[in-house]
mmCIF file of C-alpha atoms and ligand atoms in Angstrom:
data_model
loop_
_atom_site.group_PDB
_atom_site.id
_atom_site.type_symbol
_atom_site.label_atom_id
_atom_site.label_comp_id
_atom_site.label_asym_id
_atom_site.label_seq_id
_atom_site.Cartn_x
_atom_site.Cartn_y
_atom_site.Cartn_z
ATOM 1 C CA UNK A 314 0.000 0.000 0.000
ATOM 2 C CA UNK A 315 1.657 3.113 -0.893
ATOM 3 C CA UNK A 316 1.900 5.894 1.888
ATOM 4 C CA UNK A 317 -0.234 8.769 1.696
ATOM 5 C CA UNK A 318 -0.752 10.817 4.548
ATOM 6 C CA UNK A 319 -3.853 10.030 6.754
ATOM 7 C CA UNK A 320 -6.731 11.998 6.863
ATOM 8 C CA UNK A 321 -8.375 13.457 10.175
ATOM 9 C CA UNK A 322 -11.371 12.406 10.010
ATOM 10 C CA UNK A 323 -13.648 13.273 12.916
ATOM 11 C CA UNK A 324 -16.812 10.834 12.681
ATOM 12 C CA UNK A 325 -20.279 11.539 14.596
ATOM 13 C CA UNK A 326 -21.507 7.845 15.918
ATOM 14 C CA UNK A 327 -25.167 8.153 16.404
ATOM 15 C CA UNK A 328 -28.380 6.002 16.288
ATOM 16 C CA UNK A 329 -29.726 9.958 15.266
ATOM 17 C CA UNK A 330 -32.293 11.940 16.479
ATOM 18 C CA UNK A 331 -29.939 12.517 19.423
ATOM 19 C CA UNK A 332 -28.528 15.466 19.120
ATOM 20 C CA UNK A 333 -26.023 14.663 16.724
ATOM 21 C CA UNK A 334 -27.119 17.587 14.222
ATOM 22 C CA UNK A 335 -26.487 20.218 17.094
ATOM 23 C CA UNK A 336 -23.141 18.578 17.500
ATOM 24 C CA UNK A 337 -22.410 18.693 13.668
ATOM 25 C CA UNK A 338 -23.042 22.402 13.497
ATOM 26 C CA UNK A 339 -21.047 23.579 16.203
ATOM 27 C CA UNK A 340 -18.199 21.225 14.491
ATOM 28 C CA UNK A 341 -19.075 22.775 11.258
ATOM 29 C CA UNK A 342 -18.691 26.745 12.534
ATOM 30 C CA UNK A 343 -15.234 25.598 14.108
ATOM 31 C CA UNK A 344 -12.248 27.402 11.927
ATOM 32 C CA UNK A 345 -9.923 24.187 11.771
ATOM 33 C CA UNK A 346 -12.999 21.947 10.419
ATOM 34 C CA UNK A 347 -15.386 21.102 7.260
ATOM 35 C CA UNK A 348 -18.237 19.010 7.343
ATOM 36 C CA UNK A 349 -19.448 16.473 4.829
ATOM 37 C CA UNK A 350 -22.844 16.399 6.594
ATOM 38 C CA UNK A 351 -24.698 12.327 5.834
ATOM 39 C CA UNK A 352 -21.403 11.290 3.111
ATOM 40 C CA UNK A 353 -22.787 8.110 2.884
ATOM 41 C CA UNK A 354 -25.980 9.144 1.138
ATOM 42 C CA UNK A 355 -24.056 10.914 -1.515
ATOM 43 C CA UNK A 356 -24.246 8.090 -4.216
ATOM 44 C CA UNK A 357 -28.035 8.129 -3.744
ATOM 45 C CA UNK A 358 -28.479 11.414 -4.007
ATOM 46 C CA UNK A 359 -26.622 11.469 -7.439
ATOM 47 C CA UNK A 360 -28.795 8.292 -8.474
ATOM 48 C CA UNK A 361 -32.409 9.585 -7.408
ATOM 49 C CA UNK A 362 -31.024 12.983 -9.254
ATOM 50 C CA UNK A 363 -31.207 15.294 -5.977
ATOM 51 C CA UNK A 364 -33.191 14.170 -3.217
ATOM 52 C CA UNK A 365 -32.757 16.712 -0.180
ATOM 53 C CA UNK A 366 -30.485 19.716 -0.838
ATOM 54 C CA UNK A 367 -27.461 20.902 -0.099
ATOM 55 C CA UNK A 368 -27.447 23.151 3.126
ATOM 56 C CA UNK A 369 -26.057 25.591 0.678
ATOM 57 C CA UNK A 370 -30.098 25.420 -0.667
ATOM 58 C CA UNK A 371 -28.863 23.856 -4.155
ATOM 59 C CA UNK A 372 -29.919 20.569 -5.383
ATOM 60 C CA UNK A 373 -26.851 18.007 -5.005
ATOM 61 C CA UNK A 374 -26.349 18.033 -8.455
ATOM 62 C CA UNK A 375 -26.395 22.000 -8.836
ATOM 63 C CA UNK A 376 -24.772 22.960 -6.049
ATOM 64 C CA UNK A 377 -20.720 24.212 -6.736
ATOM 65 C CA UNK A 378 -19.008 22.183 -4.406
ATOM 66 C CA UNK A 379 -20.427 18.983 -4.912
ATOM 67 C CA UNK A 380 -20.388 19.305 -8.785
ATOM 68 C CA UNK A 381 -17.028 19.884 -8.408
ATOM 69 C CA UNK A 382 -16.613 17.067 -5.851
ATOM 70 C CA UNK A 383 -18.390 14.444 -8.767
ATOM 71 C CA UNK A 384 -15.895 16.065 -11.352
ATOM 72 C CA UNK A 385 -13.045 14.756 -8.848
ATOM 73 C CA UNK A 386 -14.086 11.637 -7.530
ATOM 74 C CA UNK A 387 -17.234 10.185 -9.350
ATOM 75 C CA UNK A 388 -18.086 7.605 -5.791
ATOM 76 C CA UNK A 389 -19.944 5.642 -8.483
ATOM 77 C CA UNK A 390 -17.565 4.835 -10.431
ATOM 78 C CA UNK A 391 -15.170 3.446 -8.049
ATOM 79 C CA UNK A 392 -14.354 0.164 -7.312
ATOM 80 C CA UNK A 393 -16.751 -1.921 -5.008
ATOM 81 C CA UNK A 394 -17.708 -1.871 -2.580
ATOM 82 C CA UNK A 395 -18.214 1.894 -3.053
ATOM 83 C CA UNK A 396 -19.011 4.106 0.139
ATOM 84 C CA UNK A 397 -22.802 3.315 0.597
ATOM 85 C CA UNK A 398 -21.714 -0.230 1.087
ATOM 86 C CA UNK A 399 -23.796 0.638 4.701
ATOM 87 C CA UNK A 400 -26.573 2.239 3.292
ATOM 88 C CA UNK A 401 -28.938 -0.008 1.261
ATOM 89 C CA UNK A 402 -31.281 2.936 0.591
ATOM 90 C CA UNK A 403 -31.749 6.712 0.942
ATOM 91 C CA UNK A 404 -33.285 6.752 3.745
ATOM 92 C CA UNK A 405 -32.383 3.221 5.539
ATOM 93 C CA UNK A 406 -29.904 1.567 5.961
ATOM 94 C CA UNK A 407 -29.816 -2.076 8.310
ATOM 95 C CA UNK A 408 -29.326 -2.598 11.970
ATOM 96 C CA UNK A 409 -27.754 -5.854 12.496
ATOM 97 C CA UNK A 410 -25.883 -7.526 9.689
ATOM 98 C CA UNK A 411 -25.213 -11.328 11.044
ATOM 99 C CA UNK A 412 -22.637 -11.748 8.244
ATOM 100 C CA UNK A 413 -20.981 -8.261 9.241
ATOM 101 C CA UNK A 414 -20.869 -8.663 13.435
ATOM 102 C CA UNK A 415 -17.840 -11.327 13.754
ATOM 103 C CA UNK A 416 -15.737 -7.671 12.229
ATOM 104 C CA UNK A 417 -15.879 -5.594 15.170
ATOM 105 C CA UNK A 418 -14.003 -8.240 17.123
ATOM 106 C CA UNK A 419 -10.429 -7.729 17.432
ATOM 107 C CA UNK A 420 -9.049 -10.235 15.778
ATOM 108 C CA UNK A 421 -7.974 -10.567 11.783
ATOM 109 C CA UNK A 422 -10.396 -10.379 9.230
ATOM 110 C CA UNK A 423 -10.291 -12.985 6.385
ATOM 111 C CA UNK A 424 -8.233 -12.110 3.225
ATOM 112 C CA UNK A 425 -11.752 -11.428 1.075
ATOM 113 C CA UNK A 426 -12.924 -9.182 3.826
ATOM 114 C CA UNK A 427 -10.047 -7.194 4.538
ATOM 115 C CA UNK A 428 -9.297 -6.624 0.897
ATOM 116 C CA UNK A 429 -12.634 -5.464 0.542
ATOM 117 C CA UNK A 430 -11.933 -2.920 4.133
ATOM 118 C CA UNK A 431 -8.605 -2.014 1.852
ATOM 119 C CA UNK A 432 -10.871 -0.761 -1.019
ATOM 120 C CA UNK A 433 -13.994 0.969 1.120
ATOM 121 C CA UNK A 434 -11.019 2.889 2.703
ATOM 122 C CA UNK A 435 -8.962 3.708 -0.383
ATOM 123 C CA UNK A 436 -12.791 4.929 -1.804
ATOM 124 C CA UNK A 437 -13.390 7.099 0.914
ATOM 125 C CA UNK A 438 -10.125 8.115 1.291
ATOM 126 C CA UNK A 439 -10.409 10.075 -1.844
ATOM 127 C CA UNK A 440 -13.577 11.149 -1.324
ATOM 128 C CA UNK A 441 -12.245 12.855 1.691
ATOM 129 C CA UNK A 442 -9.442 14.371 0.219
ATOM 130 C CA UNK A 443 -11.048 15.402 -2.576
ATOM 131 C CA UNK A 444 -13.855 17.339 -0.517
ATOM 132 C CA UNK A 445 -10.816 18.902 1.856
ATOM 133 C CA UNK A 446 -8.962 20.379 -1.102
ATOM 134 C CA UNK A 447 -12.150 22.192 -2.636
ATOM 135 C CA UNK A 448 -13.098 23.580 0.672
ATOM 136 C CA UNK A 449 -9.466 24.547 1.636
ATOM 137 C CA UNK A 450 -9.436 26.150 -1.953
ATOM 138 C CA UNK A 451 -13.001 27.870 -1.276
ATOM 139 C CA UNK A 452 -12.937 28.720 2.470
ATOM 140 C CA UNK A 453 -9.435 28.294 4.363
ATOM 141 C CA UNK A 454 -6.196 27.188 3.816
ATOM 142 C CA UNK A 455 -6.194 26.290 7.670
ATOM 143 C CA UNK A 456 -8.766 23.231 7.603
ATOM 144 C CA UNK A 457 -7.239 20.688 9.097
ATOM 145 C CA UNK A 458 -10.443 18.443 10.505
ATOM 146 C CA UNK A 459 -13.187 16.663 7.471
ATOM 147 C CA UNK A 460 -16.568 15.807 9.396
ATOM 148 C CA UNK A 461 -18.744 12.877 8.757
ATOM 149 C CA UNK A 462 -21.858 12.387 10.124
ATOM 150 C CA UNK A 463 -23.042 9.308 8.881
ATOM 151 C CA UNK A 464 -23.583 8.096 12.018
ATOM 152 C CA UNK A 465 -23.622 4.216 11.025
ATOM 153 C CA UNK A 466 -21.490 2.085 12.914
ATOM 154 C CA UNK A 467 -20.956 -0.726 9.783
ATOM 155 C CA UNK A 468 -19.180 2.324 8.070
ATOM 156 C CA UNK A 469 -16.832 3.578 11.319
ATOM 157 C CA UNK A 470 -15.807 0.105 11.720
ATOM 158 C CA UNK A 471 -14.595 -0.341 7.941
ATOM 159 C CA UNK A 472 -12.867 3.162 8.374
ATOM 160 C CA UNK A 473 -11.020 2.445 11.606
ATOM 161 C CA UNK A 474 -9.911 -1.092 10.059
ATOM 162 C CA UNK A 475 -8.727 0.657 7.101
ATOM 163 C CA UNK A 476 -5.886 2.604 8.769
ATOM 164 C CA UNK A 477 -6.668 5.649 6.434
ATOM 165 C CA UNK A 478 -7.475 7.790 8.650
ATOM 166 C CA UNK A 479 -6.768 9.679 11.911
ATOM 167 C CA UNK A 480 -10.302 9.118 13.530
ATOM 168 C CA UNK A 481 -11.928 10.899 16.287
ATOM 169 C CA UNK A 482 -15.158 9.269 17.033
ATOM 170 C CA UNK A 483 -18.206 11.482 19.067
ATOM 171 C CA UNK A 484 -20.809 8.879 20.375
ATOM 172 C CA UNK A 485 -24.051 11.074 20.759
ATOM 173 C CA UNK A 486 -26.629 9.461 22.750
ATOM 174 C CA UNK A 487 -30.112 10.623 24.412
ATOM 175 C CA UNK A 488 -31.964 9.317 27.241
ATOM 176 C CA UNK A 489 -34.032 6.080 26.190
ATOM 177 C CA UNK A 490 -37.499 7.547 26.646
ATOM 178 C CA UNK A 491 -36.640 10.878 25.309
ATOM 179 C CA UNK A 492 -35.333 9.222 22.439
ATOM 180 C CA UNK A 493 -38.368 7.097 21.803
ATOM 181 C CA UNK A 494 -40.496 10.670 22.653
ATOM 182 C CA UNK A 495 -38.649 12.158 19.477
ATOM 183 C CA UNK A 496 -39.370 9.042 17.430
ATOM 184 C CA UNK A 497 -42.972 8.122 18.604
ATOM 185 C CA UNK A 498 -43.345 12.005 17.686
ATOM 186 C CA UNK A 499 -42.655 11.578 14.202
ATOM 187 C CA UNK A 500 -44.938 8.401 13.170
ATOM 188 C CA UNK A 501 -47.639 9.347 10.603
ATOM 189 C CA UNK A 502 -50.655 11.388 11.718
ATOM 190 C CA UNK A 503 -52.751 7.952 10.636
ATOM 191 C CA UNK A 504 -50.718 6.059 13.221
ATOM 192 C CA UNK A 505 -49.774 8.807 16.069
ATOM 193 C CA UNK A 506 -52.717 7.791 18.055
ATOM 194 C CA UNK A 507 -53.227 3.912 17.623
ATOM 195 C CA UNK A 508 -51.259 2.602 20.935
ATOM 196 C CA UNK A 509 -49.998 -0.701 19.205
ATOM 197 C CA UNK A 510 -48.518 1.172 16.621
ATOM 198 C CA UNK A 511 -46.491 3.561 19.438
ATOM 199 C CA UNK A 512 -45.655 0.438 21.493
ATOM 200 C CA UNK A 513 -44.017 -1.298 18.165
ATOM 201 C CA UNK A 514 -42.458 1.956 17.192
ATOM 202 C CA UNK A 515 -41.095 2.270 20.888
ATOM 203 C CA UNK A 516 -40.028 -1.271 21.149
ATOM 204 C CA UNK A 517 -37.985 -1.009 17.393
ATOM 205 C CA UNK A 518 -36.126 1.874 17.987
ATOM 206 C CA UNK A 519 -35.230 1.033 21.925
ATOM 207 C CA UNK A 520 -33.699 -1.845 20.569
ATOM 208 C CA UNK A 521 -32.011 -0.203 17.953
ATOM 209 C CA UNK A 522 -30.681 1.662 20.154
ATOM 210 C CA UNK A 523 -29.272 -0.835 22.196
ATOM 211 C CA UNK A 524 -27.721 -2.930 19.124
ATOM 212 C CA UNK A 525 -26.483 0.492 17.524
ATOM 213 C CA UNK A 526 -25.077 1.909 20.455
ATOM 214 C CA UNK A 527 -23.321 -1.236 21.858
ATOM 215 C CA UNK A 528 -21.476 -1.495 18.087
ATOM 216 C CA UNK A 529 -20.241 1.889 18.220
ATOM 217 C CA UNK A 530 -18.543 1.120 21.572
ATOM 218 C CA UNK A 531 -17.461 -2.323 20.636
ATOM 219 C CA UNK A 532 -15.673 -0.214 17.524
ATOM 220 C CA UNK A 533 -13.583 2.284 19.788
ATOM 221 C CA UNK A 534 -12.963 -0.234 22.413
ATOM 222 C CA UNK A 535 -11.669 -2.694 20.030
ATOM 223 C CA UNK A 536 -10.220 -0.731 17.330
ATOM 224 C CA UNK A 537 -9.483 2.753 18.887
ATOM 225 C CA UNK A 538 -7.214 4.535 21.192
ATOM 226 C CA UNK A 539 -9.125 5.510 24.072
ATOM 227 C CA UNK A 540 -8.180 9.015 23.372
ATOM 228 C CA UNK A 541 -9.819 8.706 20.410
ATOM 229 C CA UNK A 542 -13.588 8.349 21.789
ATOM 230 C CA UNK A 543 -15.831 10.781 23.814
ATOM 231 C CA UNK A 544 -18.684 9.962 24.781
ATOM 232 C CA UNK A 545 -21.349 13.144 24.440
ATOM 233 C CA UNK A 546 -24.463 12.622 26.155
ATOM 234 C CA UNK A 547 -27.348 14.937 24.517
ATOM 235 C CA UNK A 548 -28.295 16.017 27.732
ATOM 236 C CA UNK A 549 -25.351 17.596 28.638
ATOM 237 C CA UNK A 550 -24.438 19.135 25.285
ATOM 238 C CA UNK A 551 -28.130 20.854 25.031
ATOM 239 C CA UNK A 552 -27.931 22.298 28.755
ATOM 240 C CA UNK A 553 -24.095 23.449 28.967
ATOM 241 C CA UNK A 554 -22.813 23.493 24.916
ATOM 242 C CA UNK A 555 -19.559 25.438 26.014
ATOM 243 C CA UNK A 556 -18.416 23.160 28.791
ATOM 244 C CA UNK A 557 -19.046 20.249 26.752
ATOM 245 C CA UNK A 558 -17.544 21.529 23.514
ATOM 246 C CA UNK A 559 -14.528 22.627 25.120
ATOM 247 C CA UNK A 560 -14.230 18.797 26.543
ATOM 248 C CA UNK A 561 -14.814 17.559 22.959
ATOM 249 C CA UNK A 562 -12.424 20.169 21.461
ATOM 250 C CA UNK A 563 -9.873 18.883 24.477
ATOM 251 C CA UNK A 564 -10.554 15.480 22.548
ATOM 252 C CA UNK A 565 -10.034 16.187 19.070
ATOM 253 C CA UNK A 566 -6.857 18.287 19.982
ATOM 254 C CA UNK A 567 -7.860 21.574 18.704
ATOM 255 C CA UNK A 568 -8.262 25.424 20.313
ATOM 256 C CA UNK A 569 -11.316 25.848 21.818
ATOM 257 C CA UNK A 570 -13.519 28.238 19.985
ATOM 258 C CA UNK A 571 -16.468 29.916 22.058
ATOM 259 C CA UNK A 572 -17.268 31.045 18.628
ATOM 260 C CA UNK A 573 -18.398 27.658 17.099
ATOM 261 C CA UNK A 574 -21.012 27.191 19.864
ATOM 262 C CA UNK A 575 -22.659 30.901 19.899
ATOM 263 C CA UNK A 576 -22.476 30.629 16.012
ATOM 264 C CA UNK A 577 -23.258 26.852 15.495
ATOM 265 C CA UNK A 578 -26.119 27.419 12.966
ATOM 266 C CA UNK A 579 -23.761 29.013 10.395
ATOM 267 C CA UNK A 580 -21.162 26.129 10.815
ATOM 268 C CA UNK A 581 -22.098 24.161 7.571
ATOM 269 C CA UNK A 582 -21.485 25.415 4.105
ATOM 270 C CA UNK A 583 -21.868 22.625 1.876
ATOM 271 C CA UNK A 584 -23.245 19.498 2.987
ATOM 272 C CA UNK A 585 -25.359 15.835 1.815
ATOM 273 C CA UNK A 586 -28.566 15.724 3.343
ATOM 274 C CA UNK A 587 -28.466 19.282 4.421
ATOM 275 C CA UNK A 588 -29.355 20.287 8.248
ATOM 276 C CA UNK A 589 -32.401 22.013 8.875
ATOM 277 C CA UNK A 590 -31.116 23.742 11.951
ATOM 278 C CA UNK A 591 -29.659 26.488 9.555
ATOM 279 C CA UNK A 592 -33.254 27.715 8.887
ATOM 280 C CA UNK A 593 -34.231 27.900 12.502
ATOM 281 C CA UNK A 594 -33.870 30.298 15.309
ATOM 282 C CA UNK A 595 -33.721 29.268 18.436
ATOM 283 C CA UNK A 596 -30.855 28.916 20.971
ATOM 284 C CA UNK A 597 -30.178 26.185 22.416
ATOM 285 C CA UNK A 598 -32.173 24.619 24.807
ATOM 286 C CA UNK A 599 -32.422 20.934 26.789
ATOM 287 C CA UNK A 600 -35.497 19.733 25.305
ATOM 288 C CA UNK A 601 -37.217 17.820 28.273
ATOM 289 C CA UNK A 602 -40.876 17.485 26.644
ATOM 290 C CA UNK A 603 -41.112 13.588 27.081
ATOM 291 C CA UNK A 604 -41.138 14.099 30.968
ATOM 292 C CA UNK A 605 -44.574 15.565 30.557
ATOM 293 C CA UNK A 606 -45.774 14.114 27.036
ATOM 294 C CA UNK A 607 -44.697 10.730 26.726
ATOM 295 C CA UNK A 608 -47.382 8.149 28.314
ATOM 296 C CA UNK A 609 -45.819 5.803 30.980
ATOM 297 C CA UNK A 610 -45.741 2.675 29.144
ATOM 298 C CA UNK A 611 -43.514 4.075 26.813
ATOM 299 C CA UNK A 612 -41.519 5.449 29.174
ATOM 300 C CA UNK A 613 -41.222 1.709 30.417
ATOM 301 C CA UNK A 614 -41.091 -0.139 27.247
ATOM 302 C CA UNK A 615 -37.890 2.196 26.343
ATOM 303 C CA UNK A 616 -36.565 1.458 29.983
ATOM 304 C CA UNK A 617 -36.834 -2.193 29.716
ATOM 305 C CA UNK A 618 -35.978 -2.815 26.362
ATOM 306 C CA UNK A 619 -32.726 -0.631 26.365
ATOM 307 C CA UNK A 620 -31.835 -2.015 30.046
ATOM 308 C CA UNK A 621 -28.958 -4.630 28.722
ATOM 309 C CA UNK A 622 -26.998 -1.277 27.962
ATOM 310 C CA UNK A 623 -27.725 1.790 29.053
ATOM 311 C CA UNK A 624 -25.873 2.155 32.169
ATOM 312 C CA UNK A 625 -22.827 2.002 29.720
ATOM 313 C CA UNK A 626 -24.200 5.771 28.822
ATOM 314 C CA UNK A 627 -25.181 6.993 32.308
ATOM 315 C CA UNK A 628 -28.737 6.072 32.326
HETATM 316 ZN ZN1 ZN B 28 -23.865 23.238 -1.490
#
């Protein structure tokens, strides 16, 4: 393999919904870092012809720096697997992958496999690079950090095993029931009310959080310095943003820029699956609605169903 420099790649681990887009903005506004927003979905987006836009407000296909981006590095055209190897669809990719779960053990992966980890990372690798150079071009010479918040843990594991990058991983995670609050929240107004359709809801996504959580940790313990992994608990990022940033700045091993956090909704100039917090205006603020709105056999169903785990996270 020939020896390019590694890329510092600072990846958001989330099951979503969790306060990972807050986290991604602040990242965004920092001076020394670019985000890529949802990289994964990029190949979809160029298939479906332009899905959600840029944050810039362009279509994916319109907008400069992602034109440009294509004109570099076409991701469909490379090699397989190509970089939404972890992301079946648009909108979904899968929880558990039995054939995929014996890689996040420590030990060797077969020759197929890790050829196949070789090319993912080579792939992204340039995808990366490609999307650094046009912003350092664009913006500032001084970026040093790329952002991606693809949140899947599949696709941090293949990075970290492909030793092509210097990887940072943030874990964002909410409080069970307030994560199944902002999920049971979003189920189709023909379905909101009907109680076995909440319960199921509840009862998917408390396991997935479980299964998604436990495989992001099982990632940095097995194939990441601990100084490589913070843990960032929604709660506390939502109710003291500069305390917390400055811990995850300490992390990364950057300045600490107040700035990022009082001007987090201008952080992101150019990315896939653009985030809607630009077009807001609120400050931020610990959103604690499911105390009083969630019905108390959610509340439990979360509780239970997440209870093999979340004590790992501080709840
Ligand atoms: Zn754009």
């Amino acid at each position: 393999m020939e020896q390019q420099p590694k890329i510092n790649l600072i990846y958001i681990g989330s099951i979503g919904h969790s306060g990972s887009t807050l986290l991604e903005s602040m990242l965004g506004a920092h001076s020394k870092m670019t985000t890529t927003g949802e990289i994964h979905m990029w190949p979809h987006e160029i298939l479906q012809g332009g899905v959600k836009p840029c944050i810039c407000g362009e279509s994916i296909l319109e907008c400069p720096v992602w034109s440009e981006m294509r004109r570099r590095v076409d991701p469909l055209s490379q090699p397989e697997p190509q970089m939404h190897l972890f992301r079946e669809q648009w909108d979904a990719g899968h929880t558990v992958r039995l054939d995929r779960l014996s890689d996040f053990s420590k030990g060797a992966l077969s020759a197929d496999i890790a050829e196949e980890v070789e090319v993912y990372g080579q792939n992204n690798y340039e995808v990366f690079g490609a999307f650094l150079d046009i912003m350092r071009e664009k913006y500032s010479p001084e970026l040093n950090w790329v952002i991606d918040a693809s949140k899947d843990p599949y696709r941090l594991l293949w990075l970290a095993r492909s030793q092509r990058f210097n990887i940072t991983v943030l874990h964002v995670v909410k409080k069970p029931p307030s994560f199944a609050y902002s999920m049971v929240k979003r189920l189709p107004k023909e379905y909101a009310n009907l109680v076995h359709r909440r319960l199921y809801e509840t009862a998917r996504q408390s396991l997935k959080w479980s299964i998604e959580n436990y495989l992001i940790t099982k990632t940095a313990q097995n194939h990441l310095d601990s100084g490589d992994y913070k843990l960032v608990n929604y709660e506390d990022l939502a109710s003291d943003p500069m305390g917390t940033f400055k811990k995850i700045c300490a992390t990364i091993g950057c300045e600490f820029e107040a700035e990022a956090v009082t001007n987090f909704r201008q952080g992101s100039q150019h990315t896939i699956a653009g985030n809607p917090m630009r077009y807001e205006g609120k400050g931020i603020v610990l959103d604690e609605k499911w105390k009083t709105k969630l019905p108390s056999y959610l509340r439990v169903t979360s509780e239970v169903l997440t209870a093999m785990n979340r004590s790992v996270y501080g709840y």
